PDB file of C-alpha atoms in Angstrom:
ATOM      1  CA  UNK A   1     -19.539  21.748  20.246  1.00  0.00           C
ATOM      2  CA  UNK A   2     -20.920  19.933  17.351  1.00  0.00           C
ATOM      3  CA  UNK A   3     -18.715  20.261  13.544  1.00  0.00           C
ATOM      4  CA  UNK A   4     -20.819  22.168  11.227  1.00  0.00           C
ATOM      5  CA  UNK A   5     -20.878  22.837   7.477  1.00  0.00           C
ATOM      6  CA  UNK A   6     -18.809  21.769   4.448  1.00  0.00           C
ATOM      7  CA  UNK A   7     -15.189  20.958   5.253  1.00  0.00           C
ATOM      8  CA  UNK A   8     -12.657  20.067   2.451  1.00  0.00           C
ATOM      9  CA  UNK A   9     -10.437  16.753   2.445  1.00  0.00           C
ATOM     10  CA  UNK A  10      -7.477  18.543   0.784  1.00  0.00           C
ATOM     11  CA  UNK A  11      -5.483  17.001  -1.555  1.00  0.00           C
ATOM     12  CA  UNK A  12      -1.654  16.935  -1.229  1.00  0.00           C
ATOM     13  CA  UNK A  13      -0.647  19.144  -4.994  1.00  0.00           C
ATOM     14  CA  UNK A  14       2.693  17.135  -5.931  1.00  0.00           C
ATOM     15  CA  UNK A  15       5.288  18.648  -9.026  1.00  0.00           C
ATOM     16  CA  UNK A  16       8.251  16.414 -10.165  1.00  0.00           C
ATOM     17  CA  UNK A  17       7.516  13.806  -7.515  1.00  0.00           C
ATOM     18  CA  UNK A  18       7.697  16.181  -4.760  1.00  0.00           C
ATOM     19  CA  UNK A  19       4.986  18.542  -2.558  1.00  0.00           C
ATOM     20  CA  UNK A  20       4.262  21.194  -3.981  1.00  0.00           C
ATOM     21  CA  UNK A  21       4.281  23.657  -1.445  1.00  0.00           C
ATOM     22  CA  UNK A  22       3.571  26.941  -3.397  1.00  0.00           C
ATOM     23  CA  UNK A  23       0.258  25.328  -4.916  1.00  0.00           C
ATOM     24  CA  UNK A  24      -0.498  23.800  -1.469  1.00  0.00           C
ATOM     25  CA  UNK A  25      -0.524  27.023   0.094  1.00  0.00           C
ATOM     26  CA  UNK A  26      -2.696  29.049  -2.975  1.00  0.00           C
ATOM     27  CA  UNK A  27      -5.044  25.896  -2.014  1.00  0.00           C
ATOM     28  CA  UNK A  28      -5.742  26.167   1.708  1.00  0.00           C
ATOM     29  CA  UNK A  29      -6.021  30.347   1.154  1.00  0.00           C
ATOM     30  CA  UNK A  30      -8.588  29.962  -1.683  1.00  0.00           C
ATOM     31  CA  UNK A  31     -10.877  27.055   0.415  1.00  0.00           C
ATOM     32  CA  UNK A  32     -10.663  29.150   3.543  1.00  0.00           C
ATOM     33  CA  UNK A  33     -11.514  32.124   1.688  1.00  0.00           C
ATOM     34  CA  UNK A  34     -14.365  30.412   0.042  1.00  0.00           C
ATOM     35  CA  UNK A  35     -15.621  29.760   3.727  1.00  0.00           C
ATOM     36  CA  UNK A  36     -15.140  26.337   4.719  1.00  0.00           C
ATOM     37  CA  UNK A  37     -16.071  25.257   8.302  1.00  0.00           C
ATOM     38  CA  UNK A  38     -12.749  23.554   8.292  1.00  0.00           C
ATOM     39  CA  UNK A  39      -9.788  21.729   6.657  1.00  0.00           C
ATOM     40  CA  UNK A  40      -9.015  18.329   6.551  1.00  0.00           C
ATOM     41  CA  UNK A  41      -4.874  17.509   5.168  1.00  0.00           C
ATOM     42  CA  UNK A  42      -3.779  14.221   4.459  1.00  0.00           C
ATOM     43  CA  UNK A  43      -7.022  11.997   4.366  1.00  0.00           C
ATOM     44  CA  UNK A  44      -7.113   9.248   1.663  1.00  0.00           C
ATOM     45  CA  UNK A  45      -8.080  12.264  -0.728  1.00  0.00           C
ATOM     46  CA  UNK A  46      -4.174  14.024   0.197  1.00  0.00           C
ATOM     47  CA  UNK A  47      -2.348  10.773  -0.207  1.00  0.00           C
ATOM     48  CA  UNK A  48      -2.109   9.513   3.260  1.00  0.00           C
ATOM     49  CA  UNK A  49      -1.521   5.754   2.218  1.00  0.00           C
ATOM     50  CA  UNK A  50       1.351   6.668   0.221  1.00  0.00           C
ATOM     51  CA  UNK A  51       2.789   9.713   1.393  1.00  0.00           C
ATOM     52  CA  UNK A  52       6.175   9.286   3.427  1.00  0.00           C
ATOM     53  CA  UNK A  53       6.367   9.907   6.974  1.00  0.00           C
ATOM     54  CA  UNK A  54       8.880  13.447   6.580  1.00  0.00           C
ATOM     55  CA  UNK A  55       6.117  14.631   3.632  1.00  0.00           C
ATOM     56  CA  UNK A  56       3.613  13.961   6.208  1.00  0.00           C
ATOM     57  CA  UNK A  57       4.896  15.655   9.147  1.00  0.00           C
ATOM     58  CA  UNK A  58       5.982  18.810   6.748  1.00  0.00           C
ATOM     59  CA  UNK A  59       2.852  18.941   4.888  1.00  0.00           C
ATOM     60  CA  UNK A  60       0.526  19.091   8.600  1.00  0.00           C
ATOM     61  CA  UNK A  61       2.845  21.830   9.668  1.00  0.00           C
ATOM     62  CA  UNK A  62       3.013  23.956   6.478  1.00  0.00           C
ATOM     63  CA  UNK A  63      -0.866  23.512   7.003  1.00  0.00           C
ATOM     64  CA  UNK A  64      -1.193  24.956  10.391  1.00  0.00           C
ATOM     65  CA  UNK A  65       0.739  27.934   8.986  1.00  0.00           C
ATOM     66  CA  UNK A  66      -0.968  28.721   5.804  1.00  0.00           C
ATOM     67  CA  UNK A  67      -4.088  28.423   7.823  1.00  0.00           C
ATOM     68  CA  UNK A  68      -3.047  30.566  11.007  1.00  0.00           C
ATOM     69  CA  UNK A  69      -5.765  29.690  13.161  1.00  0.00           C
ATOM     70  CA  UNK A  70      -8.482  30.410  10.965  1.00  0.00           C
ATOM     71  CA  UNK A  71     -10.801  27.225  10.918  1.00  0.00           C
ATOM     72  CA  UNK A  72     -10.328  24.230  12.495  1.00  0.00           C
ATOM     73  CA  UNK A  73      -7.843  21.591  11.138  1.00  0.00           C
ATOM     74  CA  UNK A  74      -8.884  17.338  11.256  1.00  0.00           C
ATOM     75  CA  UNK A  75      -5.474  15.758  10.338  1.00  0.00           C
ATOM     76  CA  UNK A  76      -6.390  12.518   8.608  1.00  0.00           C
ATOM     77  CA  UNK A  77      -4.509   9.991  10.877  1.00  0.00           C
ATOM     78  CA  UNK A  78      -5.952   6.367  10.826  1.00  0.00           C
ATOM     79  CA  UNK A  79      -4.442   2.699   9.626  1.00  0.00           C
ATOM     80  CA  UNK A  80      -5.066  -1.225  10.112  1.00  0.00           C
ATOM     81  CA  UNK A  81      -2.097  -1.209  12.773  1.00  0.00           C
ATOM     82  CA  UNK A  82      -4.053  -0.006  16.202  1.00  0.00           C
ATOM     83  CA  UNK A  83      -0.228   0.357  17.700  1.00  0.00           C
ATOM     84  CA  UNK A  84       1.366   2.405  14.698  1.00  0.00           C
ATOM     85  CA  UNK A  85      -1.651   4.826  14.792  1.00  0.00           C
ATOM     86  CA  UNK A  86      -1.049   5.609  18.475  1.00  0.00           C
ATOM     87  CA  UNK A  87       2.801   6.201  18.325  1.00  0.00           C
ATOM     88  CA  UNK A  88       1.598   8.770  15.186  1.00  0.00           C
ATOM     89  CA  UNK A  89      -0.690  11.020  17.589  1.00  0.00           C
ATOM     90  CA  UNK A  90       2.669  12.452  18.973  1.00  0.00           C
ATOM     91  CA  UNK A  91       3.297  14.197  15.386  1.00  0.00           C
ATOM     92  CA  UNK A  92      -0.519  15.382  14.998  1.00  0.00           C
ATOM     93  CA  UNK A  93      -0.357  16.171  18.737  1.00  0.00           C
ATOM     94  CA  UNK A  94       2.753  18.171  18.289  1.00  0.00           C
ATOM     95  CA  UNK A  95       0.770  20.934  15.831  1.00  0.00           C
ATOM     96  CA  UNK A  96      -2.336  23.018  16.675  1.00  0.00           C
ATOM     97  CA  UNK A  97      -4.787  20.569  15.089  1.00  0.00           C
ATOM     98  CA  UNK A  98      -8.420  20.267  16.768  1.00  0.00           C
ATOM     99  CA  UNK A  99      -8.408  16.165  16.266  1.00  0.00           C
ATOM    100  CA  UNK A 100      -8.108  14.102  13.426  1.00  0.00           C
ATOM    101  CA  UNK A 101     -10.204  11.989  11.324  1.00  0.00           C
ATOM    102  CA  UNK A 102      -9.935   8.106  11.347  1.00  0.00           C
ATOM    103  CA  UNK A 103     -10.610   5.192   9.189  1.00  0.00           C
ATOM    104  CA  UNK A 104     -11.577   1.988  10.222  1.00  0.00           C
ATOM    105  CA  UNK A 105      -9.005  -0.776   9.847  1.00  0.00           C
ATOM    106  CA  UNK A 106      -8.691  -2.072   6.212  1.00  0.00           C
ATOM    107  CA  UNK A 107      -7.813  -4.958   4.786  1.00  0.00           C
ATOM    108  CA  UNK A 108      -7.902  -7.176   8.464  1.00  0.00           C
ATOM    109  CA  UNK A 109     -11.837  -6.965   8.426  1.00  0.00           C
ATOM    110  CA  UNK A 110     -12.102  -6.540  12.522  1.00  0.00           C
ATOM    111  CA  UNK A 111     -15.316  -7.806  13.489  1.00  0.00           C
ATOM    112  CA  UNK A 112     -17.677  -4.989  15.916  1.00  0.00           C
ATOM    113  CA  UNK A 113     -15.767  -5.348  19.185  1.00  0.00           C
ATOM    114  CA  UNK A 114     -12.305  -5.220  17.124  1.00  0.00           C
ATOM    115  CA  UNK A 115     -13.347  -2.002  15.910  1.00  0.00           C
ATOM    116  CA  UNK A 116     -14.631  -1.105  19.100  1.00  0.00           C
ATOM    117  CA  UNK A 117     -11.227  -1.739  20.464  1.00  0.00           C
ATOM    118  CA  UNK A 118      -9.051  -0.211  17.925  1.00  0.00           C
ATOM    119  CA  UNK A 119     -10.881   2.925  18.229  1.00  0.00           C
ATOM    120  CA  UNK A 120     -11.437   3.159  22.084  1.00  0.00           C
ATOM    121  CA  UNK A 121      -7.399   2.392  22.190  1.00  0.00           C
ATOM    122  CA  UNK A 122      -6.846   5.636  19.567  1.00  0.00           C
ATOM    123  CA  UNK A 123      -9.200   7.794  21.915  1.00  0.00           C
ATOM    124  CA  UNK A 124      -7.450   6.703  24.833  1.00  0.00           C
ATOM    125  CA  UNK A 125      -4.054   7.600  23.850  1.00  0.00           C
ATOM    126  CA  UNK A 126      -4.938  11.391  23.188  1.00  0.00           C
ATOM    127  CA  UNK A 127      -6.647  14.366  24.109  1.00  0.00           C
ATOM    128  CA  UNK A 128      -7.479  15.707  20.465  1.00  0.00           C
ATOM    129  CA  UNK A 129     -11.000  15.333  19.203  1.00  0.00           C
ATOM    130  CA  UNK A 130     -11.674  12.366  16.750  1.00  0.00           C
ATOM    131  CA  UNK A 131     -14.268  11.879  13.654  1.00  0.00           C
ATOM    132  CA  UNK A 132     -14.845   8.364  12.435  1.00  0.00           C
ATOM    133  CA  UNK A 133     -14.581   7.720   8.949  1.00  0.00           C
ATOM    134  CA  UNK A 134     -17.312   4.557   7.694  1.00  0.00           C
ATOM    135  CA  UNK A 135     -16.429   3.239   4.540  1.00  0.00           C
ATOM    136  CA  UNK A 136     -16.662  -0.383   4.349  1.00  0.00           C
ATOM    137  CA  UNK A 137     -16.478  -0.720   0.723  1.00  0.00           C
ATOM    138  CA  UNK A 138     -13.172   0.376   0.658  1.00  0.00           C
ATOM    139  CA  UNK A 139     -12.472  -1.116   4.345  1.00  0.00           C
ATOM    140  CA  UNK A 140     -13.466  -4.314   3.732  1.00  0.00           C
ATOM    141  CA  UNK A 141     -15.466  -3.791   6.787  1.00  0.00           C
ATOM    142  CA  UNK A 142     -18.594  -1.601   8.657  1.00  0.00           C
ATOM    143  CA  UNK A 143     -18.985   0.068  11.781  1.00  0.00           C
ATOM    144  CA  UNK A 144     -22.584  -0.688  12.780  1.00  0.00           C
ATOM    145  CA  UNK A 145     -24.669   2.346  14.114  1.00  0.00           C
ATOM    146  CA  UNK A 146     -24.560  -0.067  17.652  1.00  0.00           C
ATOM    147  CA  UNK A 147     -20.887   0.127  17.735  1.00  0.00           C
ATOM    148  CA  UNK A 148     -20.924   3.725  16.225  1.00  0.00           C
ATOM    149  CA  UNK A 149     -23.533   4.438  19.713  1.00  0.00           C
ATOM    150  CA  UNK A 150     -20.967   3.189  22.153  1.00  0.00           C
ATOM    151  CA  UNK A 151     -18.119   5.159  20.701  1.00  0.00           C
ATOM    152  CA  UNK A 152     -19.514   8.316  20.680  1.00  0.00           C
ATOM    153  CA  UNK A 153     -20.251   7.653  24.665  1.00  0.00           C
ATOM    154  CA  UNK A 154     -16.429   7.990  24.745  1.00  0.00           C
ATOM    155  CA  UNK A 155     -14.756  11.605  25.526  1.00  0.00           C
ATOM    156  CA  UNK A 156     -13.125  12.777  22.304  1.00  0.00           C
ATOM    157  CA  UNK A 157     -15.307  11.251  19.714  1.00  0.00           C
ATOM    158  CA  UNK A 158     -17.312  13.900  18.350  1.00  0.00           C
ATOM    159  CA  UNK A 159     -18.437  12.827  14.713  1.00  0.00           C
ATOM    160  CA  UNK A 160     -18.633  10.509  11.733  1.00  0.00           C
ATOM    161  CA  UNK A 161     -17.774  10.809   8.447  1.00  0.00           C
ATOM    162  CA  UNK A 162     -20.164   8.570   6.946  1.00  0.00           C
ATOM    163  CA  UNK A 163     -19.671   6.610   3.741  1.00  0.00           C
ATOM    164  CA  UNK A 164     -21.189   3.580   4.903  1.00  0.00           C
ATOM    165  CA  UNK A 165     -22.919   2.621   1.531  1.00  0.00           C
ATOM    166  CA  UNK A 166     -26.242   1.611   2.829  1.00  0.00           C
ATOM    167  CA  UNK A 167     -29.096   4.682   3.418  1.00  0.00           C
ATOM    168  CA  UNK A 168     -30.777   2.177   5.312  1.00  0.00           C
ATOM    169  CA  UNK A 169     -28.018   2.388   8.152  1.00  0.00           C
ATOM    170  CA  UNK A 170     -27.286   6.448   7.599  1.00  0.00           C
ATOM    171  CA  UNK A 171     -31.273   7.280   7.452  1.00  0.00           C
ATOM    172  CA  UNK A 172     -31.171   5.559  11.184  1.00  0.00           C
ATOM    173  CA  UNK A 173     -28.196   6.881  12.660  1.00  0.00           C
ATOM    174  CA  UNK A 174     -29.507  10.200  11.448  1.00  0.00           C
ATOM    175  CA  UNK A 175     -33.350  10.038  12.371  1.00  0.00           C
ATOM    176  CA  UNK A 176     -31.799   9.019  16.147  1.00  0.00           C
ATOM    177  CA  UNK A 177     -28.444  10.650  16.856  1.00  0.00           C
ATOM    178  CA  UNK A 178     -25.959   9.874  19.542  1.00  0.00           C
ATOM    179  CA  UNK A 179     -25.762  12.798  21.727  1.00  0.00           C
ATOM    180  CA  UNK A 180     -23.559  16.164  20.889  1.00  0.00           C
ATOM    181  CA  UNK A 181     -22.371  13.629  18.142  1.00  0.00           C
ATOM    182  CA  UNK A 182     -22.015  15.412  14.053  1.00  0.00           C
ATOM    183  CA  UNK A 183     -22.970  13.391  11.229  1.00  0.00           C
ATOM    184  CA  UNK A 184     -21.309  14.521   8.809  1.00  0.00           C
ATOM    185  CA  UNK A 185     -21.843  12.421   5.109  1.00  0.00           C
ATOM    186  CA  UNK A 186     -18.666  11.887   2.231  1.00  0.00           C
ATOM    187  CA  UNK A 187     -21.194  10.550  -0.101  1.00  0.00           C
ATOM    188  CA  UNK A 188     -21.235  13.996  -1.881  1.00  0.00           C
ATOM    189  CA  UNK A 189     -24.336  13.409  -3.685  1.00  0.00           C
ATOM    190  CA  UNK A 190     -26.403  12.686  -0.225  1.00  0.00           C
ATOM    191  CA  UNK A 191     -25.648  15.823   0.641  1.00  0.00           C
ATOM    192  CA  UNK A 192     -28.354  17.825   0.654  1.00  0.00           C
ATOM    193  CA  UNK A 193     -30.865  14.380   2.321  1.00  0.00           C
ATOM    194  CA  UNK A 194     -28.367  14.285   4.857  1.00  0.00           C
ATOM    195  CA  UNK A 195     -28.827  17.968   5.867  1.00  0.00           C
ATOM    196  CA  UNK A 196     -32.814  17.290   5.270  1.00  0.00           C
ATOM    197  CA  UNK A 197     -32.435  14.293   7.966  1.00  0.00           C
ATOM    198  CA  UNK A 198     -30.877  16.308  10.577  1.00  0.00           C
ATOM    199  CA  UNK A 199     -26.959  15.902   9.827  1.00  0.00           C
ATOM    200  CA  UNK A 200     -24.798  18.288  10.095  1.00  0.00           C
ATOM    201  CA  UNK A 201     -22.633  18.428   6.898  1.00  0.00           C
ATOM    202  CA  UNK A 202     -20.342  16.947   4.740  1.00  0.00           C
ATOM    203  CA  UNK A 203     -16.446  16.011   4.415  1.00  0.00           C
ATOM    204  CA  UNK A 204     -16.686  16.024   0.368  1.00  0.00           C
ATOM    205  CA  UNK A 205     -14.085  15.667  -2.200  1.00  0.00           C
ATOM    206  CA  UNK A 206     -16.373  17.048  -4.572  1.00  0.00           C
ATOM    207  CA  UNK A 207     -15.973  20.610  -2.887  1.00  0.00           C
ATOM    208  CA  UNK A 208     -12.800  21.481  -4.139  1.00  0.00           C
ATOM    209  CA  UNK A 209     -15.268  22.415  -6.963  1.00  0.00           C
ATOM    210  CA  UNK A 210     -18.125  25.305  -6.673  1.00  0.00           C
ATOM    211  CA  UNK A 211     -17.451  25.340  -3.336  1.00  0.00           C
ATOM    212  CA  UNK A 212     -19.681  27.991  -2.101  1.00  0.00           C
ATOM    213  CA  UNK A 213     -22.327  26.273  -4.242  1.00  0.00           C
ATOM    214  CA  UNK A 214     -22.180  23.057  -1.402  1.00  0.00           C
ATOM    215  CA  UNK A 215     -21.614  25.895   1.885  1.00  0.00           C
ATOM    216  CA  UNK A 216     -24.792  27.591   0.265  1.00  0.00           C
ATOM    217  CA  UNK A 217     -27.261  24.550   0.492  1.00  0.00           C
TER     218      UNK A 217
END
């Protein structure tokens, strides 16, 4: 089943250098609430580069209980260490997420069949669904809408969330989808053309704000 609608890369509240649990959980009510197709906690936009490993295991459980089963939960879970990423499905795996959401390797700038690899290897290793995440100007590198074909022919990759920088590439992918595949944009303010093209939604930081104003479109 394809991902539909606005869903909300959560950021991780923090007071006096810790979680902040209390504001964490007034959060995930409120976006819920607000109608959200679904939550996504500890992306980039919660922290997930610097957060420790205990915060992150307690905040994705926390998560699953402030949510109780109410929409569908993407646990950002990605990194430039193919190995590392793997042995981390086991915590995600452990709590009632649907899949997670995955960047492409930074810094090491993989060339096609590197990310083809490092992503293939992820999928392998687990059952839960998986949504790409394309942003090569923070990645230091692109997944071409070639390599982006032959990963969604794999079993568990069900999406993208696509910041890839060039409308060019997303106006393609778009007009000539892979197959039960969800394009879902994070460029917030192609939003609405990628709905008019045929996507299916967004992942948007901007939705924390007038959120029913984005579900609404």
């Amino acid at each position: 089943m394809k991902i539909e609608g606005v869903l909300v890369p959560l950021i991780t509240p923090f007071k006096d250098g810790m979680v902040d649990l209390k504001s964490y959980e007034r959060m995930v009510n409120h976006y819920v609430e607000e109608g959200v197709s679904g939550i996504i906690p500890l992306a980039t936009t919660g922290e997930s580069p610097t957060i420790l490993s205990d915060e992150y295991e307690k905040v994705l459980a926390k998560t699953i209980e402030y949510n109780n089963r109410r929409v569908p939960i993407y646990v950002g879970l990605g990194g430039n260490d193919t190995s590392e990423v793997v042995k981390k499905l086991k915590v995600a795996e452990k709590h009632n997420v649907e899949g997670i959401l995955s960047v492409a390797p930074y810094y090491s700038r993989p060339n096609q069949r590197g990310l083809y690899e490092h992503f293939k290897c992820i999928s392998e290793a687990t059952d839960l669904d998986m949504i790409l995440y394309n942003i090569p100007y923070r990645t230091g590198t692109n997944i071409e809408n070639d390599t982006i074909y032959r990963l969604a022919e794999l079993k568990n990759i069900i999406g993208i969330k696509d910041c890839s920088g060039s409308m060019k590439q997303t106006t393609e992918l778009l007009l000539d989808p892979p197959k039960d595949f969800s394009i879902l944009t994070g460029e917030d303010a192609y939003f609405y053309t990628t709905l008019i093209l045929g996507g299916q939604g967004g992942i948007m930081g901007s939705a924390h704000l007038k959120t029913k104003e984005f579900i609404d479109v």
